[in-house]
XYZ file of C-alpha atoms in Angstrom:
510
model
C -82.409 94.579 3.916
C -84.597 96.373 6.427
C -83.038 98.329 9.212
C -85.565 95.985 11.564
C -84.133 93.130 10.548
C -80.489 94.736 10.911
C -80.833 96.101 14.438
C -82.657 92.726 15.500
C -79.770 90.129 14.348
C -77.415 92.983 15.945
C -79.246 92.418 19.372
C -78.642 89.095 18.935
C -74.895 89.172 18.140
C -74.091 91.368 20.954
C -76.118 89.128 23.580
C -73.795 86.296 22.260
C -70.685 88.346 22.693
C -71.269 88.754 26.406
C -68.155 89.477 28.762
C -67.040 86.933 31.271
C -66.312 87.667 34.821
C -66.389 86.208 37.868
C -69.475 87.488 40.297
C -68.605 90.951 41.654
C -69.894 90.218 44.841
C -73.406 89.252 46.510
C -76.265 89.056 44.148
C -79.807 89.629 44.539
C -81.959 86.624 43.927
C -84.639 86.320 41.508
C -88.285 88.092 42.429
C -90.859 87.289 41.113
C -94.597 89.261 40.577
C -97.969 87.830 41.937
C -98.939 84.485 40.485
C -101.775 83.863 38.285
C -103.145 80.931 36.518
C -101.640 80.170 33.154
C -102.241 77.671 30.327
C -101.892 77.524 26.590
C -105.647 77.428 26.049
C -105.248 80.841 28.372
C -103.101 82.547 26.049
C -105.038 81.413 23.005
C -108.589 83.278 24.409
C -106.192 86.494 25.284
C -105.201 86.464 21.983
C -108.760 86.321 20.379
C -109.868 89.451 23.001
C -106.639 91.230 21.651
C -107.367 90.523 18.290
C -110.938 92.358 18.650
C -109.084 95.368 19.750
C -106.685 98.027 17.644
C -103.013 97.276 18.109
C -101.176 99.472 21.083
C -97.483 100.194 20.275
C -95.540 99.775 23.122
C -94.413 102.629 24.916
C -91.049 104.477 23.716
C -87.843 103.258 25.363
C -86.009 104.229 28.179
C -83.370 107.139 26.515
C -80.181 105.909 28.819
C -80.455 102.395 26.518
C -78.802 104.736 23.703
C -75.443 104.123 25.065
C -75.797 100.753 25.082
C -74.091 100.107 21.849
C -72.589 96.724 20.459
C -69.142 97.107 22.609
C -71.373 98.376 25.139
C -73.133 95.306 25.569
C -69.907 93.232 25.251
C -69.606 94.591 28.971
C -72.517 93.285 30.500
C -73.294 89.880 31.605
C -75.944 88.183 33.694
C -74.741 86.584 36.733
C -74.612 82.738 36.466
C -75.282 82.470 40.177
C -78.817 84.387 39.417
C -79.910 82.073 36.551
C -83.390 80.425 36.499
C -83.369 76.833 36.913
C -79.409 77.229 37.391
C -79.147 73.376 39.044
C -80.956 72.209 36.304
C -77.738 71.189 33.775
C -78.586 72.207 30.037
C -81.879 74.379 31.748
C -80.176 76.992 33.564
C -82.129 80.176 31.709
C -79.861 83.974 31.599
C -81.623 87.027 30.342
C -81.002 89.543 28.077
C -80.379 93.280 28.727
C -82.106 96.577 27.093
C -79.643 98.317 24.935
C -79.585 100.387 21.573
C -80.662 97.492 19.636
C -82.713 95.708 21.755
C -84.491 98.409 23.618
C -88.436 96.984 24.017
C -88.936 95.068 26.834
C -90.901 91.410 27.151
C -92.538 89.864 29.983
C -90.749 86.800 30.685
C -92.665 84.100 33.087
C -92.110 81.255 34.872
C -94.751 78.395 35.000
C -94.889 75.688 38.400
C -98.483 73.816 38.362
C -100.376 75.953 36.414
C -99.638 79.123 37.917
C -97.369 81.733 36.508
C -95.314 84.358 38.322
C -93.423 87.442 35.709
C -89.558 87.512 36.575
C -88.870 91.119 37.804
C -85.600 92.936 36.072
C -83.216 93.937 39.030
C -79.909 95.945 37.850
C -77.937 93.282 40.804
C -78.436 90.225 38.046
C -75.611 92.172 35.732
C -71.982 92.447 35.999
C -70.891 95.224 34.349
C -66.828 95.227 33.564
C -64.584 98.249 34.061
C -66.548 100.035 36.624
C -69.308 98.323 38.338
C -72.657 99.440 37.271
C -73.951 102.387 35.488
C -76.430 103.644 38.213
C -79.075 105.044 35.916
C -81.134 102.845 34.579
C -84.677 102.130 36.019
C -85.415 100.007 38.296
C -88.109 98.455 36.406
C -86.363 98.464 32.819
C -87.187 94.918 32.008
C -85.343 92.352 29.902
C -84.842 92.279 26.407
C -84.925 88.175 25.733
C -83.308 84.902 27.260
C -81.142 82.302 26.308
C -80.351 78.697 27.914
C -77.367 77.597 28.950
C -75.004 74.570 28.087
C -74.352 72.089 31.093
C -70.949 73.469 32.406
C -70.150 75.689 29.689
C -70.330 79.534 29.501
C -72.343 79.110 26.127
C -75.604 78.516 24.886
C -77.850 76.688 22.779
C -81.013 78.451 22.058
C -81.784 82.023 22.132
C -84.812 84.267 22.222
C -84.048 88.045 21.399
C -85.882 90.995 19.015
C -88.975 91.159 17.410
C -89.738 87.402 17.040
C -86.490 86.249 16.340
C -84.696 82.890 18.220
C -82.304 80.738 17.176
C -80.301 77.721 18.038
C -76.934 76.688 18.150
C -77.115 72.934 17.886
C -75.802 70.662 16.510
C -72.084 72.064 16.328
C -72.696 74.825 19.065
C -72.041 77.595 16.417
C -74.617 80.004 15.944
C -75.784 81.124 12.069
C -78.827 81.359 10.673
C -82.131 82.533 12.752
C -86.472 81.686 12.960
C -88.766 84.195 13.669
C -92.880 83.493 14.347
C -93.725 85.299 11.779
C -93.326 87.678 8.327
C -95.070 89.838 7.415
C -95.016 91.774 3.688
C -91.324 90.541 2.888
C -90.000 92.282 -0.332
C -93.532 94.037 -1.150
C -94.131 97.507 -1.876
C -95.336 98.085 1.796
C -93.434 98.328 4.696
C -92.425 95.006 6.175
C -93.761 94.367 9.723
C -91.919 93.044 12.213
C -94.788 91.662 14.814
C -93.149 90.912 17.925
C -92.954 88.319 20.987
C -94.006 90.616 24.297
C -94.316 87.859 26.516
C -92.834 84.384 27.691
C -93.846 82.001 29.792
C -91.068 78.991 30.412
C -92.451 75.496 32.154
C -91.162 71.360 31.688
C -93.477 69.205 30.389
C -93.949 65.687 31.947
C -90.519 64.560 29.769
C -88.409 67.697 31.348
C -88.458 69.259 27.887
C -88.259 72.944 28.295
C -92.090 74.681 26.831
C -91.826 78.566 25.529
C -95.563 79.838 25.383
C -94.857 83.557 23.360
C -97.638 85.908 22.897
C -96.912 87.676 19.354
C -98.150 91.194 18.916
C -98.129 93.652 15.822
C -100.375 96.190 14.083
C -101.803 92.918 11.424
C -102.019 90.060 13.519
C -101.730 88.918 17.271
C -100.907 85.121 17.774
C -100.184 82.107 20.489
C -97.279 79.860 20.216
C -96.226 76.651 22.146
C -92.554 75.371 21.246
C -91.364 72.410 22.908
C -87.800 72.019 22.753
C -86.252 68.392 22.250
C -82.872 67.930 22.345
C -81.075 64.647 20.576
C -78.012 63.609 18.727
C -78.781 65.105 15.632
C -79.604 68.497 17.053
C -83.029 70.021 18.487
C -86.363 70.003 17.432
C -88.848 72.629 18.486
C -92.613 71.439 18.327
C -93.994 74.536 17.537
C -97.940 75.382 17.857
C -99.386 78.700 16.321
C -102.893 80.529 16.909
C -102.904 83.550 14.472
C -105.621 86.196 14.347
C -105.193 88.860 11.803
C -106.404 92.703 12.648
C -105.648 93.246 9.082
C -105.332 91.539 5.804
C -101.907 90.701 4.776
C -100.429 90.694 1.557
C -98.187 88.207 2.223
C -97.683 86.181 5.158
C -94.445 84.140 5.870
C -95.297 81.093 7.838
C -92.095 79.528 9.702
C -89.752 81.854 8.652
C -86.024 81.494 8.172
C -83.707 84.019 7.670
C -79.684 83.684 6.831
C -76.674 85.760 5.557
C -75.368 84.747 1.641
C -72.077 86.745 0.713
C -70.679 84.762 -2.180
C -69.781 81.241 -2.683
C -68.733 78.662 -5.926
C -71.240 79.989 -8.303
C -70.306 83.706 -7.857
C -66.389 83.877 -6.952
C -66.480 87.482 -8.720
C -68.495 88.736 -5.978
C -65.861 88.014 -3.388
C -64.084 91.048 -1.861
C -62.752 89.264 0.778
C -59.663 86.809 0.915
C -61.904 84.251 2.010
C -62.833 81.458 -0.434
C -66.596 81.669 0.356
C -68.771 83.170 2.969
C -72.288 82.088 4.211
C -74.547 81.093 7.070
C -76.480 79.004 4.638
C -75.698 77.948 0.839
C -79.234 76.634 -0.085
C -82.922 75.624 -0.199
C -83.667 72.535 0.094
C -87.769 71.615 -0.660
C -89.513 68.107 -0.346
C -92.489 68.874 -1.977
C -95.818 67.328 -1.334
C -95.256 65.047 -4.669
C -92.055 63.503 -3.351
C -89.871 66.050 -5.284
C -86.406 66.677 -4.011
C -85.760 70.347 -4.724
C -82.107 72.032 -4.300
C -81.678 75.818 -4.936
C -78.512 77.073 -4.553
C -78.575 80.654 -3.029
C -77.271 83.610 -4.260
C -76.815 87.766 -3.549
C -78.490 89.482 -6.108
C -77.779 92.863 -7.793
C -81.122 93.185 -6.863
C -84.035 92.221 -4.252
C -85.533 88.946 -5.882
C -88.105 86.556 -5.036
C -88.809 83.314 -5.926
C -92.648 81.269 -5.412
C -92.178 76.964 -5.481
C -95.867 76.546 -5.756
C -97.195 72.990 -3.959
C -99.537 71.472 -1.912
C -99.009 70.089 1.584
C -95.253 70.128 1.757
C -93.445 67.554 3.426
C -90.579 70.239 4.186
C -88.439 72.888 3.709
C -85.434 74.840 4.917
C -82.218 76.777 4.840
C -79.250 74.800 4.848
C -75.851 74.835 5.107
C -74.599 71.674 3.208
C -69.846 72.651 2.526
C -68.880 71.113 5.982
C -65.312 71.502 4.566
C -63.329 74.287 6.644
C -61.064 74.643 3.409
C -63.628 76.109 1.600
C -63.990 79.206 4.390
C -60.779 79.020 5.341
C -62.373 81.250 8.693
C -61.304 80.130 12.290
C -62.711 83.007 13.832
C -66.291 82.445 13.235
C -66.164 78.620 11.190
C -68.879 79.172 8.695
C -68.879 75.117 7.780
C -70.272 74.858 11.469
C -73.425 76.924 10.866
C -76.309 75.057 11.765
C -79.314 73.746 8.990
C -82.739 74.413 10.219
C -85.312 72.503 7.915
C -89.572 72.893 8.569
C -91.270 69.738 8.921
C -95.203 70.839 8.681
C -97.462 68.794 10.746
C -101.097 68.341 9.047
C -102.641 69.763 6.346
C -100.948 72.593 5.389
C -103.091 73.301 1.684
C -101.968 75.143 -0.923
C -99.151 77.376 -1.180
C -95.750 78.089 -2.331
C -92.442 78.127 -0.657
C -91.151 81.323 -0.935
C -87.474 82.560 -1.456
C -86.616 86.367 -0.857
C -82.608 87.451 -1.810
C -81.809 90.975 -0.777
C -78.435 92.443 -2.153
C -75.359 92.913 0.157
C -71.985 93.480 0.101
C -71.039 92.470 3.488
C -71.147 89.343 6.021
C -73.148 91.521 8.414
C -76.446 91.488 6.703
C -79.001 88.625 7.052
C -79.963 88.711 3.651
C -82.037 85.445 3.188
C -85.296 84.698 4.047
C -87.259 81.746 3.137
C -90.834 80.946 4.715
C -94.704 79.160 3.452
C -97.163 81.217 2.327
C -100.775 80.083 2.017
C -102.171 80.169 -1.223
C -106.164 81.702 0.831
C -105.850 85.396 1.261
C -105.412 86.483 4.656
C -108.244 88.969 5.432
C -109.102 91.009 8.590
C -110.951 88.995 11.335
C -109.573 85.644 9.862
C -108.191 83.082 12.334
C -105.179 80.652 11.432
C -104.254 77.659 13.169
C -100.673 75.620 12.181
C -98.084 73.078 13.218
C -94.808 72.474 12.446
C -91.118 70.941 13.954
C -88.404 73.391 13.257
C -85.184 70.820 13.235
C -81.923 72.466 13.704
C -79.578 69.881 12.421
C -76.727 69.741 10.556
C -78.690 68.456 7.176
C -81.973 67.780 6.091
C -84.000 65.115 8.305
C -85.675 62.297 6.136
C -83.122 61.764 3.257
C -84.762 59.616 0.794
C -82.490 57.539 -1.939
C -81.162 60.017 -4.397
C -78.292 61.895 -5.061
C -77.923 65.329 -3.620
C -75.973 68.474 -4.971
C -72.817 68.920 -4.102
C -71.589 72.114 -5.901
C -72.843 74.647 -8.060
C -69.510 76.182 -10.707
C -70.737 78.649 -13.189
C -68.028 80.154 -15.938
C -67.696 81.005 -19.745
C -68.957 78.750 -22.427
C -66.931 77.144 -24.604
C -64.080 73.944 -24.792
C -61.241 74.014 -22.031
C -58.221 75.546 -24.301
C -59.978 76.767 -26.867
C -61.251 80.623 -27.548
C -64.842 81.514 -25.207
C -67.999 81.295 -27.179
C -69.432 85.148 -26.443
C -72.711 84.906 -24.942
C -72.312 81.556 -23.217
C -72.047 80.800 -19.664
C -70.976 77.078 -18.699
C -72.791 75.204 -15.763
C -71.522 72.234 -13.671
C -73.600 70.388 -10.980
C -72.046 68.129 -8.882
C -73.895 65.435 -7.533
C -73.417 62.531 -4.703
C -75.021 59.777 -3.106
C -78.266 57.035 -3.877
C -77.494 54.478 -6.323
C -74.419 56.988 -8.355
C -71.338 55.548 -6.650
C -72.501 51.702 -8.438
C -73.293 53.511 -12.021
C -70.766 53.664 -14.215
C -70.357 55.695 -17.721
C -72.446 52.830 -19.804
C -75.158 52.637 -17.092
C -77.492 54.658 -19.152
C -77.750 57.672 -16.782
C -78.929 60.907 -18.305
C -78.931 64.378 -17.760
C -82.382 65.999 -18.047
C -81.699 69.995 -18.234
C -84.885 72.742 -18.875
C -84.105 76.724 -19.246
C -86.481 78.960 -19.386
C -85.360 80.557 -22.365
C -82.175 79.401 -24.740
C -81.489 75.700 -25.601
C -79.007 74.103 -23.019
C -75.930 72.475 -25.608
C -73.036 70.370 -25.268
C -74.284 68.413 -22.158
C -72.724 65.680 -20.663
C -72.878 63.465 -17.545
C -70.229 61.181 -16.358
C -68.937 59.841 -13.352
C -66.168 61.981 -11.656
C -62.906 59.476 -11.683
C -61.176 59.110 -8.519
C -64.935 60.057 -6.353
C -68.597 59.318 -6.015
C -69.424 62.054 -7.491
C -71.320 62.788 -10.874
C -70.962 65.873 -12.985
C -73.670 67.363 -15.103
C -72.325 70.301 -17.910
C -73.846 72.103 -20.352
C -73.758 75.419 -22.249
C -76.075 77.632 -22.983
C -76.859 81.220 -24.152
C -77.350 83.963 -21.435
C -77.677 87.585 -21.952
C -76.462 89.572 -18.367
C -78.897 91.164 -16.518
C -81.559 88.641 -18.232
C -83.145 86.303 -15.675
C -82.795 82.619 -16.804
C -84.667 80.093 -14.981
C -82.805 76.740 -14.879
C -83.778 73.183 -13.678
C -81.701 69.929 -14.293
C -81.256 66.186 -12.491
C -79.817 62.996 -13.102
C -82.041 60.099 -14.939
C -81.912 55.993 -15.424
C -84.961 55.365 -17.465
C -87.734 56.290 -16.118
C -86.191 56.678 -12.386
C -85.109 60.176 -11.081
C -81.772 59.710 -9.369
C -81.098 62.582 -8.128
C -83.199 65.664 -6.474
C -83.932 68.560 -8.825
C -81.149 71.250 -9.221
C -82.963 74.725 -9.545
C -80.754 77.806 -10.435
C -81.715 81.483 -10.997
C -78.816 83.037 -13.220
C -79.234 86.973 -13.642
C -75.972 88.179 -14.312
C-alpha cells in the first residue's frame, strides 16, 4: 500500500472524528468570490484547454499544517451555524480543514442560476477546543474537502476529501469502504498516480438532488465529472458523468474505482492477530458480467501484492461488498464492521471490452485500505486520447439487481482429509456455502450437482447436500495444493443444464 493512499484515507478518518462543541461565540458568515458563469459543458472545454497544456503541480503547502496531526484534527470542527445550505435538512454542506494529511487545498463553489461564486476559507468557520484558535494560519489557507450533513444529526452521509477520494455512509450511516475518480498504474512497476479533484462546484437540480461538478487534475490525465446524488431506501446512488483527456498514455487505467480494507476473515483465521473473529470493510467481489454470469470472489490479504483480470465485455456491474451482516462474526461495537456499506458500479452504455480488475496488497493491520477493485478498458490509453463514460455508483447494503440464484454465503478452507481420521499431507479442504433461488425447495435427490474447475490438481471427494436445519447448501471437495503455489479455483451449484447458483471464484496461495 502506497503512502498516497495511506495519508488520503487518514484525512478522511480524522475529518470524521471531528470534536463537538457548542459555537464559541459570533461567527463570520460565509463570503463568497466574484461570480462567473458556470455549466458542465463549461468545465468540459476547460478541461480540453488544460489537457493541451503540461500539468502544473500545485504549489507546496502552508508549513504550520504540519501540526495538524490526526488528534490534532480531532480538535477542530466547522461551525454548524456557518454551514452552506444549513436550512436545507439532509443539504446543510461543512468543510474540511488543511492539516498534515490533507494539506492541498480545492476550490469549492457554489452554483445559483448558472452563475458560480468560490466559497472563501475564513479561520471564524472553526472551533478549535482547548484554547480557541491557533492564530497562525493564513488567511487564505483554503479547505481541504466537504461533507453533507444528516437532517438533525451531528453526522454525515457523503464525504469528499484527498486526492479524488469520497465516500458515503448510507445505508447504515457507518462509514467503510471509499470511490475515487480515478486510478492510475495500480500495482505496476511505475509509480501509482494519484490525480486529484482541485475544484467543486455544488448546485440542485430541478428534483433538489444535490450535483458535484469536480475538475480532476494530474500529471496523465485531466477530466470533468457530474455526480448527482439520489438518496432512497436502499441507500444512494450517484449518477456519475466523466470527460477524461489523457496528457500521457497510461498503463493502466482504473475506471470507477473502489478501494477497501481486508484483514482476515473465514477463509484465513491463521492470519488473525487480533481477538476479533474477523475484520473487514468489505469481504468480496461481486461481478455480473456482460453474459449474465454471477461472479463471487471472496477477498483475501496476500503474502504478497496480487492482481487479478475478469476479462468481459460490457459489464452489467461490479463492486466491493460487504455481504456477514452478523455482528457475531466481528464481535466489534466500537466501529461495527457488519454495518460497512456495499458500493456496486452499474455502467451506463457501452462500456467495450475490458476486464474487471482486482488488486490485494499485503497488511497486517485494520488501518490500511488494502483493496482496490476498478474497469479497465481493454484500447490502450495513449497521449492526446479523449474518454467519455457513465456509470451509477450504488452504495447499498448488497448488490442492486439480484437475479434468481443462490449466492455465497461463506468461504471455510482447512486440511484435507475425513473428520476423525489422520490429514492427507498436501491437501487443503474447501467448503462453499450457498443460499437463496430455487435451493431452499431442492432436496438431496433433486439432482443438484457440484461443478468444481482448478487450475492445476484434480478436485476429489466432492459432495453437495443440503445443510439440515437451514437453506443453505454446502459444496466440499479436496484437492492437492502445494503452499506458496497459486491455484486458481472456480465452482457452482447445477440442476441439469440450469446454473443455480453464481460462480464461486477463489485464489488459494498459501
Amino acid at each position: 500500500m502506497s503512502l498516497s493512499r495511506r495519508g488520503a484515507i487518514a484525512a478522511l478518518l480524522a475529518a470524521a472524528t471531528g470534536a463537538a462543541a457548542a459555537p464559541a461565540g459570533p461567527v463570520a458568515a460565509l463570503s463568497f468570490g466574484p461570480a462567473e458563469p458556470f455549466s458542465f459543458d463549461r468545465l468540459q472545454a476547460r478541461v480540453r484547454a488544460m489537457a493541451a497544456r503540461p500539468f502544473q503541480p500545485p504549489p507546496p503547502p502552508d508549513e504550520t499544517l504540519s501540526a495538524l496531526d490526526f488528534d490534532a484534527m480531532g480538535h477542530i470542527r466547522y461551525r454548524d451555524d456557518a454551514a452552506l445550505w444549513k436550512d436545507r435538512p439532509g443539504g446543510a454542506v461543512q468543510f474540511f480543514h488543511l492539516g498534515r494529511y490533507a494539506r492541498t487545498p480545492v476550490a469549492i463553489h457554489v452554483v445559483e442560476q448558472g452563475q458560480a461564486r468560490r466559497i472563501l476559507y475564513a479561520e471564524t468557520l472553526f472551533d478549535v477546543l482547548g484554547g480557541g484558535r491557533s492564530g497562525q494560519w493564513p488567511t487564505d489557507l483554503g479547505f481541504a474537502g466537504f461533507r453533507v450533513m444528516n437532517p438533525g444529526a451531528p453526522s454525515d452521509w457523503i464525504a469528499y476529501q484527498g486526492a479524488s477520494y469520497f465516500r458515503a455512509a448510507t445505508p447504515f450511516n457507518q462509514y467503510g469502504l471509499s470511490a475515487r475518480g480515478l486510478a492510475i498504474d495500480t500495482a505496476t512497476p511505475h509509480a501509482e498516480e494519484f490525480p486529484a479533484f482541485t475544484g467543486f462546484w455544488l448546485e440542485h437540480d430541478a428534483d433538489g438532488d444535490l450535483v458535484v461538478s469536480a475538475l480532476l487534475d494530474g500529471p496523465s490525465v485531466v477530466g470533468a465529472y457530474r455526480i448527482v446524488h439520489r438518496r432512497n431506501d436502499r441507500g444512494l446512488v450517484q449518477e456519475i458523468e466523466t470527460a477524461l483527456h489523457f496528457r500521457k498514455a497510461v498503463d493502466r487505467l482504473g475506471v470507477a474505482p473502489l478501494t477497501s480494507m481486508f484483514w482476515y476473515g473465514q477463509a484465513d483465521p491463521a492470519r488473525a492477530e487480533d481477538w476479533r473473529p474477523q475484520i473487514h470493510d468489505s469481504d468480496g467481489l461481486a461481478i455480473w458480467t456482460g453474459a449474465g454470469e454471477r461472479i463471487w470472489r471472496p477477498l483475501a490479504n496476500p503474502r504478497k501484492v496480487t492482481a487479478n483480470a475478469f476479462v468481459d465485455h460490457n459489464p452489467r456491474g461490479f463492486g466491493l461488498m460487504q455481504r456477514d451482516r452478523k455482528f457475531e462474526d466481528y464481535q466489534d461495537d466500537g466501529v461495527f464492521y457488519d454495518r460497512r456499506p456495499s458500493a456496486w458500479v452499474e455502467p451506463v452504455g457501452d462500456w467495450g471490452a475490458g476486464s474487471v480488475q482486482l488488486v490485494e496488497i499485503p497488511t497486517d493491520s485494520e488501518i490500511d485500505d488494502n483493496i482496490v477493485a476498478f474497469w479497465t478498458p481493454a484500447a490502450p490509453v495513449k497521449a492526446g486520447g479523449a474518454m467519455a463514460l457513465r456509470y451509477r455508483l450504488h452504495w447499498t447494503d448488497e448488490e442492486p439487481n439480484l437475479v434468481g440464484v443462490a449466492r455465497v454465503l461463506a468461504t471455510r478452507v482447512g486440511r484435507g482429509g475425513r473428520p476423525g481420521q489422520p490429514p492427507t499431507p498436501g491437501v487443503r479442504k474447501f467448503v462453499v456455502d450457498f443460499e437463496g433461488g430455487r435451493l431452499a425447495e431442492l432436496g438431496r435427490g433433486a439432482g443438484v450437482r457440484a461443478v468444481v474447475g482448478a487450475s492445476r490438481g484434480t478436485p476429489v471427494d466432492t459432495a453437495a447436500y443440503p445443510v439440515v436445519g437451514t437453506d443453505r447448501w454446502r459444496l466440499m471437495f479436496d484437492i492437492a495444493h502445494e503452499p506458496g503455489t497459486p491455484l486458481d479455483l472456480r465452482a457452482f451449484l447445477r440442476l441439469d443444464a440450469e446454473a443455480l447458483s453464481e460462480t464461486w471464484n477463489f485464489e488459494a496461495c498459501d
